[in-house]
Short mmCIF file of C-alpha atoms and ligand atoms in Angstrom, two decimals:
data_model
loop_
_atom_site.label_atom_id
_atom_site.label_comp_id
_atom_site.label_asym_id
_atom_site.label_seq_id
_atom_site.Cartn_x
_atom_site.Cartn_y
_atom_site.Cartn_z
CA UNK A 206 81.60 98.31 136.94
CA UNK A 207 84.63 98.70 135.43
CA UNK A 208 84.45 99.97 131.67
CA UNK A 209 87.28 100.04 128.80
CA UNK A 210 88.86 103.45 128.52
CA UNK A 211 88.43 103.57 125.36
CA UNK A 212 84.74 102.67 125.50
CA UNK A 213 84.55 105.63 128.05
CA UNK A 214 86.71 108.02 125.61
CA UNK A 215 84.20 106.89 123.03
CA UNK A 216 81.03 107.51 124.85
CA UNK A 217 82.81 110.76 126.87
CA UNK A 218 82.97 112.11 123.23
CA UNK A 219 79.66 110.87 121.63
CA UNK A 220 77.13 111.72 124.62
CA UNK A 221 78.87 114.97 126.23
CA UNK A 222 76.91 115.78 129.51
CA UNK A 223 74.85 112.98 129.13
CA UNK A 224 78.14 110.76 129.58
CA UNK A 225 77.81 110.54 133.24
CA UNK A 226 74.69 109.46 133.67
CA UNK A 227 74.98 106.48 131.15
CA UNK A 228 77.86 105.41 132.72
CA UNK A 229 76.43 105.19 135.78
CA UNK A 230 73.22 103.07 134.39
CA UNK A 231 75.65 100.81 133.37
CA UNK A 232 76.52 100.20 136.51
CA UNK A 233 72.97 99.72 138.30
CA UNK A 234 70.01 97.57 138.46
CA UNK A 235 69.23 95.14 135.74
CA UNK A 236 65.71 95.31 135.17
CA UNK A 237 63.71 92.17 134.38
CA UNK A 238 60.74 92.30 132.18
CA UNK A 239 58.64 89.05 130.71
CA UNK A 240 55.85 88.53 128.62
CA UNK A 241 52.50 86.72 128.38
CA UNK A 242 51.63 84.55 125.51
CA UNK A 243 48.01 85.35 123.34
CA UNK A 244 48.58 81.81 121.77
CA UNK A 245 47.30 80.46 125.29
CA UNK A 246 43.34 80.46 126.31
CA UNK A 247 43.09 82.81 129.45
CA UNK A 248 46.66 83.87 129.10
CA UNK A 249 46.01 86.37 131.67
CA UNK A 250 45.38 83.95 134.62
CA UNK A 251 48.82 83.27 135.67
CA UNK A 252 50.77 83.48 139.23
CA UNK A 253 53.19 86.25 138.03
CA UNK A 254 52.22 90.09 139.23
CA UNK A 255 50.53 92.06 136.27
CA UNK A 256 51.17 95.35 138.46
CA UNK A 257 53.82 96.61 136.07
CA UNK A 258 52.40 96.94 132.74
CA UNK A 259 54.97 98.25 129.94
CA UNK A 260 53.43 100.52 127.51
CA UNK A 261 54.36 100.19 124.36
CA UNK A 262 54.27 96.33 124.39
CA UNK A 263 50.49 95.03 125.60
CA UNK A 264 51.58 91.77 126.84
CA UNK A 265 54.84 93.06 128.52
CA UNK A 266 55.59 93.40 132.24
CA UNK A 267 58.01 94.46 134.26
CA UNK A 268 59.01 91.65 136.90
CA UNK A 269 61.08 88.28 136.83
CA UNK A 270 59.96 84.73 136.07
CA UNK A 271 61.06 81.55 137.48
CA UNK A 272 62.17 79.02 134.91
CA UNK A 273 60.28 76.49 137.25
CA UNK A 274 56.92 77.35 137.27
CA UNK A 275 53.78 75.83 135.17
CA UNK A 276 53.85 79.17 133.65
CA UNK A 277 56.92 79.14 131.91
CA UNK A 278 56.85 75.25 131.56
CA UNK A 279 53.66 75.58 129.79
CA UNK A 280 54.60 78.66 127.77
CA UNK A 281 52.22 81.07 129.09
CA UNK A 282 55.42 83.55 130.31
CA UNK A 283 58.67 84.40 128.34
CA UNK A 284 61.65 86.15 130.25
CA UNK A 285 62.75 88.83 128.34
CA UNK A 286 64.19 92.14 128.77
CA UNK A 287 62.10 95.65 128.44
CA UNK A 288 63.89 96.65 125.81
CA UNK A 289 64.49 94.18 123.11
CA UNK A 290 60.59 93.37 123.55
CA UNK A 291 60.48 96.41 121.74
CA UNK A 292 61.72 95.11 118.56
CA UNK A 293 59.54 92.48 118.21
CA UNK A 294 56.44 94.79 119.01
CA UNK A 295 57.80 96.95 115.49
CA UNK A 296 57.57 94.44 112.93
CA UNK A 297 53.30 94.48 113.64
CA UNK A 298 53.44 90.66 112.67
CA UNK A 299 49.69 90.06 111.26
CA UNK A 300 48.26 86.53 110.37
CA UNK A 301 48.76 85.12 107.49
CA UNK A 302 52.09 86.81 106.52
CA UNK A 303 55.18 84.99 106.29
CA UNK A 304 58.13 86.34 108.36
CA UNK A 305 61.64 85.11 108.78
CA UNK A 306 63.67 86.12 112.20
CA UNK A 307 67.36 85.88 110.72
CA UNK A 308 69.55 85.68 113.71
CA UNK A 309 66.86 83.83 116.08
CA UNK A 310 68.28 82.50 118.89
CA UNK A 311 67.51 82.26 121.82
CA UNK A 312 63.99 83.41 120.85
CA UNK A 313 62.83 86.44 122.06
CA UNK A 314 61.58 88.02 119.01
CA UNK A 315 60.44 84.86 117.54
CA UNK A 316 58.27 84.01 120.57
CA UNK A 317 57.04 87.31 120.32
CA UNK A 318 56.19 87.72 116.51
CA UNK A 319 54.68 84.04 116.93
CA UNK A 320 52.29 84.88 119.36
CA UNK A 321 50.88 87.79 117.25
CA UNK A 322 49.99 85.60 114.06
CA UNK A 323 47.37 83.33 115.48
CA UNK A 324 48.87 80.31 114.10
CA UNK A 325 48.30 81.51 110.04
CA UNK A 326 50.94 82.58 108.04
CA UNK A 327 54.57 81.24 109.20
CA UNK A 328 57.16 82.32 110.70
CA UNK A 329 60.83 80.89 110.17
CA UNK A 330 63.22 81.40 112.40
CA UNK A 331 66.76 80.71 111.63
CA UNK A 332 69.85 80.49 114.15
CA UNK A 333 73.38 79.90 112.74
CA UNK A 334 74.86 78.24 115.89
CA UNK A 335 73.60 74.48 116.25
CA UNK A 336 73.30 74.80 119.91
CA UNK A 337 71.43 77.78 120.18
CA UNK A 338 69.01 76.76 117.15
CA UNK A 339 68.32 73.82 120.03
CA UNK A 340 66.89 76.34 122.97
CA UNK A 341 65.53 78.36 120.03
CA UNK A 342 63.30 75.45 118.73
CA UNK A 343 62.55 74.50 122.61
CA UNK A 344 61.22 77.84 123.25
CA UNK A 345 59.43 77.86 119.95
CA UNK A 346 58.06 74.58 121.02
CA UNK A 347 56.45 75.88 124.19
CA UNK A 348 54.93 78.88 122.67
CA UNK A 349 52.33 76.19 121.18
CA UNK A 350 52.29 78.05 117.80
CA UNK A 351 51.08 75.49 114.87
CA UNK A 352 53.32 77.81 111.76
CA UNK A 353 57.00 77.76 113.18
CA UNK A 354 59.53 75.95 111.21
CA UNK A 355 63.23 76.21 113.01
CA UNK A 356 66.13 76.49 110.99
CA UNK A 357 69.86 75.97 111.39
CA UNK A 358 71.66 77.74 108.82
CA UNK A 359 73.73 80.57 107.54
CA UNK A 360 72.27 83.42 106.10
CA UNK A 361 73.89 83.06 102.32
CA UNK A 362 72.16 79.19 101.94
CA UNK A 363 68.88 80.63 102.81
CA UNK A 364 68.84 83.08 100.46
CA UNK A 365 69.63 80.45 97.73
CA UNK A 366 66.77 78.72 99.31
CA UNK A 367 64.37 81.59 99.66
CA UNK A 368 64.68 84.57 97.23
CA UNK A 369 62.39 87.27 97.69
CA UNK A 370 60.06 85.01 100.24
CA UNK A 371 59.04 86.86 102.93
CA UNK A 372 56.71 89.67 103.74
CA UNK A 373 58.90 91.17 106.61
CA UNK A 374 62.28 89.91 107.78
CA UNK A 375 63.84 90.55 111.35
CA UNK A 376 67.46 90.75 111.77
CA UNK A 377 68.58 90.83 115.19
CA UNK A 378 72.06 91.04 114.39
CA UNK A 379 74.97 89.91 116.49
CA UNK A 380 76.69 92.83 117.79
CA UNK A 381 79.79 94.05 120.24
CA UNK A 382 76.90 93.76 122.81
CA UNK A 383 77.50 97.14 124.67
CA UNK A 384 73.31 96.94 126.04
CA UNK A 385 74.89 93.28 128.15
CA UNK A 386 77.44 94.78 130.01
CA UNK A 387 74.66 95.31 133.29
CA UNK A 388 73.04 91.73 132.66
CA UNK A 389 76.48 89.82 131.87
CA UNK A 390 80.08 92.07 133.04
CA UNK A 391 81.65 88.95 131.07
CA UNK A 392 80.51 90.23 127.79
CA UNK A 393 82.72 93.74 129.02
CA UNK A 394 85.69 91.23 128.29
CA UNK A 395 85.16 90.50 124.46
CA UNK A 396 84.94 94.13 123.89
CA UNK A 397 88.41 96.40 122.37
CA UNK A 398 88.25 99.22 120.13
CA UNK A 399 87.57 97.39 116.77
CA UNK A 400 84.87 95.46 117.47
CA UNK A 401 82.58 97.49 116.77
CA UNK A 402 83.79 98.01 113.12
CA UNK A 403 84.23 94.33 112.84
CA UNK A 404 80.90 93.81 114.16
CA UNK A 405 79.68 95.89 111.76
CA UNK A 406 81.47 94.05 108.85
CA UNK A 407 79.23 91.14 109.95
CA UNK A 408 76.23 92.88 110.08
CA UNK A 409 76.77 93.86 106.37
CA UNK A 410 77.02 90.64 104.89
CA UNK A 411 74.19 89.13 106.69
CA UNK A 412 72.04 92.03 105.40
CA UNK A 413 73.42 91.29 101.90
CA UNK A 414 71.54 88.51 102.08
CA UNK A 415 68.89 89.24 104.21
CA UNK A 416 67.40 91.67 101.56
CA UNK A 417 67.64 88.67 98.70
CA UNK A 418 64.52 87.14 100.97
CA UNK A 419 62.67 90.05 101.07
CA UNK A 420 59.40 90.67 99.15
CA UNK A 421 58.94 93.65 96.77
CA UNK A 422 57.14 95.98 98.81
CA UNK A 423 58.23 94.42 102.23
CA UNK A 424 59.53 95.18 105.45
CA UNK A 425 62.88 94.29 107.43
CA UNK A 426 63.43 95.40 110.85
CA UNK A 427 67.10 95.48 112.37
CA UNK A 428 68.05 95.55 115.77
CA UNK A 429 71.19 95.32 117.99
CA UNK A 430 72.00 95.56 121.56
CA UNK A 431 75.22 97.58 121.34
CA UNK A 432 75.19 101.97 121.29
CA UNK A 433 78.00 101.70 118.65
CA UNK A 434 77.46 104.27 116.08
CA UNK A 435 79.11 101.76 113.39
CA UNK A 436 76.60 98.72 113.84
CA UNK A 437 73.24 100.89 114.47
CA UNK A 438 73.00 104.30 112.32
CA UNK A 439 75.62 103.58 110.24
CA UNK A 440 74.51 100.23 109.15
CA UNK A 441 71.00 101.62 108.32
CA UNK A 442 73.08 104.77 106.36
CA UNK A 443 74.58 102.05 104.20
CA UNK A 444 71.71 100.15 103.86
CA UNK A 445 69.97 102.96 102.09
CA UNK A 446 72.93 103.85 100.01
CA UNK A 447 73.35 100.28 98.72
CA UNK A 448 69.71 99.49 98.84
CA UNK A 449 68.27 103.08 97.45
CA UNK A 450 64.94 101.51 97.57
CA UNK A 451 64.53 101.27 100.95
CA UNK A 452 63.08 104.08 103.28
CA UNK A 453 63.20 104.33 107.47
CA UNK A 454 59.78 103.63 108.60
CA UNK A 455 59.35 106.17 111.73
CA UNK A 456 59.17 104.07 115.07
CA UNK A 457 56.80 105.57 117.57
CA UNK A 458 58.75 106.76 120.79
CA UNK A 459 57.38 105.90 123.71
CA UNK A 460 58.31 107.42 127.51
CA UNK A 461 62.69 107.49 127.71
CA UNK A 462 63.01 106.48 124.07
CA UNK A 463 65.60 107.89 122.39
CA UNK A 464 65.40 109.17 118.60
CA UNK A 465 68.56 107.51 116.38
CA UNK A 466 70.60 110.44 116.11
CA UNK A 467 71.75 111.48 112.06
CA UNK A 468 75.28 112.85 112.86
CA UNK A 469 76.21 109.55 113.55
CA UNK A 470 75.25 108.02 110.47
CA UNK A 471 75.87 110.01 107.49
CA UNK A 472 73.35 112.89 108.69
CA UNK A 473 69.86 111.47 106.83
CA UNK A 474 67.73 113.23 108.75
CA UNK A 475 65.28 110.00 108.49
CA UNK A 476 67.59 108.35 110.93
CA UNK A 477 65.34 110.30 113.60
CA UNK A 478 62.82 107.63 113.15
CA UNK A 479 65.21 105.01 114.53
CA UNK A 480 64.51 104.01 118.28
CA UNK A 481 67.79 104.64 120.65
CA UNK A 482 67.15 102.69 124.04
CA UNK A 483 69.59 104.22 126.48
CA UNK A 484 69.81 103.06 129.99
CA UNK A 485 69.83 106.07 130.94
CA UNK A 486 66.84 106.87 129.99
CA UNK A 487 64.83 104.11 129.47
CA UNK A 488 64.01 100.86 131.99
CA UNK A 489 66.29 98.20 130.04
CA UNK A 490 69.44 97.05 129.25
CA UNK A 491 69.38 98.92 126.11
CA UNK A 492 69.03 98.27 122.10
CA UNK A 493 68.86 100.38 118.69
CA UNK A 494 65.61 99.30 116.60
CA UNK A 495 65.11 100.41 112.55
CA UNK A 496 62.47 99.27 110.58
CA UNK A 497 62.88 99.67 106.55
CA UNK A 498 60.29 99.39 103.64
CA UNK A 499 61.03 98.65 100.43
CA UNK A 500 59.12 101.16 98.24
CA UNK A 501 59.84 99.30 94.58
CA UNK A 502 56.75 99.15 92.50
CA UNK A 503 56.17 95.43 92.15
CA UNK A 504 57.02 95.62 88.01
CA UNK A 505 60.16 96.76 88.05
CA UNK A 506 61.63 93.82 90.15
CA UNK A 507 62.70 91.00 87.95
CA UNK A 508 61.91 88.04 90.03
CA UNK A 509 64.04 85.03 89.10
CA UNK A 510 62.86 81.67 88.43
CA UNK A 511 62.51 79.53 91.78
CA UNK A 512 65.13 77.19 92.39
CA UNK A 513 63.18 75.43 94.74
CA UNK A 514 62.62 71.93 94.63
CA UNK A 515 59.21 70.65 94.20
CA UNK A 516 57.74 69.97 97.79
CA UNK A 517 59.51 66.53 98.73
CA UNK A 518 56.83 63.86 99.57
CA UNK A 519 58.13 62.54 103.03
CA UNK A 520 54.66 60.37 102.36
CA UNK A 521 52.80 58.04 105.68
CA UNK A 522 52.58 54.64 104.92
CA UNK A 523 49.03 53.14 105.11
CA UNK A 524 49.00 51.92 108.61
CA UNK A 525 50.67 55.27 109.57
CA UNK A 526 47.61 57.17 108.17
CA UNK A 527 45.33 54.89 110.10
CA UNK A 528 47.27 55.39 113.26
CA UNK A 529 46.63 59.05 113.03
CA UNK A 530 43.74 58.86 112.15
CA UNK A 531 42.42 56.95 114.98
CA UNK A 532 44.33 58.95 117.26
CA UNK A 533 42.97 61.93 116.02
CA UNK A 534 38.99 60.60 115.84
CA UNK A 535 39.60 59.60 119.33
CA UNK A 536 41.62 62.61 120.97
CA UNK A 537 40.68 65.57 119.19
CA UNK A 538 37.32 67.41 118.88
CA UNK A 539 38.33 68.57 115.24
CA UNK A 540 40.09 67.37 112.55
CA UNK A 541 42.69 70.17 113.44
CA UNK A 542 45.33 68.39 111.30
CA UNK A 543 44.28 66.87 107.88
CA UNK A 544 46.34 63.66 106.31
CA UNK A 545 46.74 66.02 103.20
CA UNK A 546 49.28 68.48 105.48
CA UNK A 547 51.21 65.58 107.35
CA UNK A 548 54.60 64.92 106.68
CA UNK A 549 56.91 61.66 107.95
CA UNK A 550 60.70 62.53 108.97
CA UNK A 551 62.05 58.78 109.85
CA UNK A 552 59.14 57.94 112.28
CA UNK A 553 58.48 61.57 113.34
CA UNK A 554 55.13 62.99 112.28
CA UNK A 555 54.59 67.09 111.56
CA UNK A 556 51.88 68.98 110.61
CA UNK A 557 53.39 71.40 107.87
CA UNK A 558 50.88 72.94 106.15
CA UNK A 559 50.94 73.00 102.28
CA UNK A 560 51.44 76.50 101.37
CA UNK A 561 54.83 76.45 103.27
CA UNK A 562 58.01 76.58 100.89
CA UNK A 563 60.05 73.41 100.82
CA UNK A 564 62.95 72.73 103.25
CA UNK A 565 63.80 69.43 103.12
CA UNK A 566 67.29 70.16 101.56
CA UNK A 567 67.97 72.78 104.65
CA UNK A 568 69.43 71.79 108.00
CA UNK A 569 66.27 71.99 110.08
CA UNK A 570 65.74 71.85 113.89
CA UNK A 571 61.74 71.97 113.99
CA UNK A 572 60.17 71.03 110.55
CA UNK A 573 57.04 72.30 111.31
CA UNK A 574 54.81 71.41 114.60
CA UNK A 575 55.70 67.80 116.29
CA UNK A 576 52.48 65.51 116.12
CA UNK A 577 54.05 62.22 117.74
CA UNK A 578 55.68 59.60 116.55
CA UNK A 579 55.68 56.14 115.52
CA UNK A 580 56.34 53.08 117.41
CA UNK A 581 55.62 49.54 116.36
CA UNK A 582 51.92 49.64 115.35
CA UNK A 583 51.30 52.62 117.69
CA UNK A 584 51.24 56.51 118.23
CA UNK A 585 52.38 58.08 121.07
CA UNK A 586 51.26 61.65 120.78
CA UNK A 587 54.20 64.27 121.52
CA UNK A 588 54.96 66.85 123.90
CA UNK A 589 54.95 70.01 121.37
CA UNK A 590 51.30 68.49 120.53
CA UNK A 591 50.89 68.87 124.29
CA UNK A 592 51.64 72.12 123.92
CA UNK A 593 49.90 73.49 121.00
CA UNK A 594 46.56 72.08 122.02
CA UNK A 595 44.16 74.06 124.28
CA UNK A 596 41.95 72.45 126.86
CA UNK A 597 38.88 73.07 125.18
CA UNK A 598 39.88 71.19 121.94
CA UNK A 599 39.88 67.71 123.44
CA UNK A 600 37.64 65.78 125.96
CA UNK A 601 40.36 63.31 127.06
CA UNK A 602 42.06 65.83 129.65
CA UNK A 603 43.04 65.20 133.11
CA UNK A 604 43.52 67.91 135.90
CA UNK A 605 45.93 67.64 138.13
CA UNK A 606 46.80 69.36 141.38
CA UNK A 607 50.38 71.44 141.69
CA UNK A 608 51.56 68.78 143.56
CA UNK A 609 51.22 66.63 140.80
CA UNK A 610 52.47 68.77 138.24
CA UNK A 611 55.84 68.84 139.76
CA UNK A 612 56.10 65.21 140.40
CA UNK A 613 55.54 65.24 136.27
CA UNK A 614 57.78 67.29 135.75
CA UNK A 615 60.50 65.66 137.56
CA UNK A 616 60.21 62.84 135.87
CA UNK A 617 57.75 60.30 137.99
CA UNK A 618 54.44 58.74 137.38
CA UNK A 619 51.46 59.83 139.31
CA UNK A 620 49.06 58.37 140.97
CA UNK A 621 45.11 58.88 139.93
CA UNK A 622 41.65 57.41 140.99
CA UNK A 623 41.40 54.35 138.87
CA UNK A 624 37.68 55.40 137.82
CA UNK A 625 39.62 57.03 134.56
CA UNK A 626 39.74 54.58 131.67
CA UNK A 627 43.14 53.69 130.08
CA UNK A 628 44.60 55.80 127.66
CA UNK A 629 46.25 58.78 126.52
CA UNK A 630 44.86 62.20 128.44
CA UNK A 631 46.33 65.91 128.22
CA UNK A 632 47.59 66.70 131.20
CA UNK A 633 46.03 70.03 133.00
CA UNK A 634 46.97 72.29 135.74
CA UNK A 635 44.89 75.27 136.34
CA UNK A 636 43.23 74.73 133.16
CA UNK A 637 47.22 74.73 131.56
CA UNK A 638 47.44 72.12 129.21
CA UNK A 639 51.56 71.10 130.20
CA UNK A 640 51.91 67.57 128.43
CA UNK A 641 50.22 64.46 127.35
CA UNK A 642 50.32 60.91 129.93
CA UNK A 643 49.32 58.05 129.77
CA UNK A 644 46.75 56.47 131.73
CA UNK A 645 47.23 52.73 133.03
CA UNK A 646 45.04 51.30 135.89
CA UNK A 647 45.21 54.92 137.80
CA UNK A 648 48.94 55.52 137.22
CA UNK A 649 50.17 58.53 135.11
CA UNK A 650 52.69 56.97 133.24
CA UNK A 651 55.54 59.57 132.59
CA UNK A 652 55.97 61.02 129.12
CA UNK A 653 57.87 64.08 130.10
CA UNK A 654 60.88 64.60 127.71
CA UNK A 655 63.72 63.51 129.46
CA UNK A 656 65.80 66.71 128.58
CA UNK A 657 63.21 69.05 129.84
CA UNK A 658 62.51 67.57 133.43
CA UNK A 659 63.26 69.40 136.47
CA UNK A 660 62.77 68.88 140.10
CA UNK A 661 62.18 70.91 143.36
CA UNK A 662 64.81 69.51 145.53
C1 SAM B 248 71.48 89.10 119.27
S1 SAM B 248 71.48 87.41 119.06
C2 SAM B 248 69.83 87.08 118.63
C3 SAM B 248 68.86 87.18 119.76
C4 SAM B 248 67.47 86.72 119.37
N1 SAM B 248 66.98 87.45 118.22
C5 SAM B 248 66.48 86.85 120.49
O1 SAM B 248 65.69 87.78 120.52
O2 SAM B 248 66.46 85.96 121.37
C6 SAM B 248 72.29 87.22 117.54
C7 SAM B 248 72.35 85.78 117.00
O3 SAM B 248 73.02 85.81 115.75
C8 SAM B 248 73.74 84.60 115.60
N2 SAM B 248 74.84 84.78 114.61
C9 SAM B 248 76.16 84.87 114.83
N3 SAM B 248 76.83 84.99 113.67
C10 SAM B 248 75.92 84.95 112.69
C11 SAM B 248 75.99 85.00 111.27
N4 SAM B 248 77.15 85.14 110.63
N5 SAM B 248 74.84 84.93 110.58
C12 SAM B 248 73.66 84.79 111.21
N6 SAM B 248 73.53 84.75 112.56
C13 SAM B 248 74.65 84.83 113.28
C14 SAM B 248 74.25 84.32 117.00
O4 SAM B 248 74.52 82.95 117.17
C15 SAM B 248 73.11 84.83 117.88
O5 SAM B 248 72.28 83.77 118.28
#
């Protein structure tokens, strides 16, 4: 690989001895890591090779997923690389809290913090660029979690939107990417000198308003995947000097982790308990991880009035409320989603539960968890709800072979013995629920998004 000079005078300067050997990692494997998802029942029984266990993540493995299999279709695997599944590991997401992930996209952290909460609490995830808050709210969607809202904004409406809101807040800040250069040599391209700094400028401001979100007493964990000394322990030195409040919460280092080193912030000897992962050293592509509490005693924090709007009542009509109902009495073992926590976008129905803050005057990609929607004086049950469902919670399931699941997938019907009754079924494959279909005279009528299909040709 060939690497700027100046990134090499740079690193030639920073790591001494050491210089060699990380320039070399930059220039070898990439290793491939994925995840398995607690949300699912048996999350364990997949295809994928469990040999590999990573230890400081307990449902991370070292191996590679295929984007075409029923595990990843149906959410039970996530791709992601051993080191940034570090960061999402830190923040110790519990149920019940509410969480935002900042800089979102494509998902990684999200899915991870997600899968952790046990659908209570919520977690918002926000990505700036339009497109990417699209795969971010698609990979959201297959995690099954009930408590995600998606957002597409930038940081500074948010925090008009959400002062002081959130138990712990993740920013996984875009950076000069230096930990990409193995995975993606294009990335080498963007890179000069002053990125870094200007990087860093970036990472600043979306802090600024990061820590407007933030609870008294909470937690906000940052994260980039660039070795620059100006976006990683000198961003955390001037977060503590502009947010004096604010202490480094030692990370626990596991086998080839790196400590954050103090010289090359402004020598706070706390910067040790910052998380360095150096290819070098470490089985990734590489990432700096900080986690920060705020230590104010609740009193002295002046919170200001909320600005936000009173919850906006997207209310069902009548014969909406009886189509749900009847779907529900019919399809579900529970009533897992009450009329009192439904809310109507056009003819799109969500469960978003109650206690969740109001966004209906922020751009959103995923207002809470799909039900279905609407048409004429029916419901057709959606995909996400596919998704978010286990087998166990509904008798009207149908199993189908792997045969079957990939004519499904692709987009065709399927044929079935004609002993099942009409109607709407979730689909199974080893026990996976992967998406609803509908029944007629032993046909599987296709209700596979049309954006999400995929074939084996
Ligand atoms: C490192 S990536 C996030 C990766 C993600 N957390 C994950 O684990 O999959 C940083 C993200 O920040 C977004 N971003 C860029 N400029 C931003 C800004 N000014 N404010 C907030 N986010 C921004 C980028 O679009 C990008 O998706």
């Amino acid at each position: 690989m060939k690497l700027p000079e100046d990134f090499k005078k740079k690193y030639q300067a920073l790591l001494g001895d050491q210089a060699t050997a990380f320039f070399e990692s930059l220039s070898g494997e990439v290793q491939k890591g994925f995840r398995l998802n607690p949300l699912k029942d048996n999350y364990k029984k997949v295809a994928n090779s469990l040999d590999e266990p990573v230890e400081y993540v307990a449902t991370g493995y070292v191996g590679e997923v295929s984007g075409k299999t029923l595990e990843h279709q149906a959410g039970y695997v996530y791709s992601q690389d051993l080191s940034a599944m570090y960061v999402g590991e830190v923040v110790e997401a519990e149920p019940g809290e509410k969480i935002l992930d900042l800089c979102a996209a494509p998902g990684g952290k999200s899915t991870q913090i997600i899968e952790k909460m046990a659908n209570q609490g919520l977690l918002v995830s926000n990505e700036i660029n339009k497109k990417r808050a699209l795969i971010l709210a698609e990979n959201m969607e297959r995690t099954g979690a009930r408590n995600s809202i998606v957002l597409n904004e930038d940081p500074a409406t948010l925090a008009q939107n959400f002062e002081t809101c959130f138990d712990k807040i993740v920013v996984d800040a875009p950076c000069s990417g230096e930990g990409m250069f193995r995975k993606d040599p294009h990335a080498i391209t963007y890179w000069h000198a002053d990125y870094p700094a200007q990087c860093a400028k970036r990472q600043r401001e979306i802090l600024a308003e990061a820590v407007k979100m933030l609870a008294v007493g909470g937690e906000l964990v940052y994260s980039t995947c660039t070795f620059a000394p100006e976006e990683d322990e000198q961003i955390i030195s001037w977060l503590l000097q502009e947010y004096p409040y604010f202490e480094i919460v030692p990370l626990q280092k596991y086998n080839g982790m790196d400590s954050g080193v103090p010289a090359w912030g402004n020598d706070e000897p706390a910067l040790t308990g910052t998380v360095r992962l150096m290819p070098h050293h470490f089985k990734g592509e590489g990432h700096f991880i900080a986690k920060l509490r705020d230590t104010r005693p609740a009193q002295v924090v002046k919170t200001k009035k909320n600005k936000r709007k009173k919850q906006n009542k997207a209310g069902l009509t009548q014969e909406q409320v009886a189509l749900w109902k009847e779907f529900s009495a019919n399809f579900l073992k529970q009533d897992l989603f009450k009329v009192n926590e439904l809310q109507c976008y056009g003819d799109h129905l969500y469960y978003y539960n109650k206690n969740w803050p109001d966004i209906s005057c922020l751009k959103f990609m995923r207002p809470g968890l799909l039900l279905g929607v609407f048409k004429k004086k029916r419901f057709e049950p959606s995909y996400t709800l596919a998704l978010a469902l286990s087998a166990t919670e509904t008798e009207q399931k149908l199993a189908l072979t792997h045969e079957q699941w990939q004519q499904y997938v692709a987009g065709n019907t399927v044929t079935v013995a004609t002993s099942h009754k009409n109607g709407w079924y979730l689909l199974v494959c080893d026990d996976k629920p992967f998406a609803f279909g509908k029944v007629v005279n032993g046909t599987v009528k296709n209700f596979f998004p049309k954006g999400l299909r995929f074939s084996f040709e």
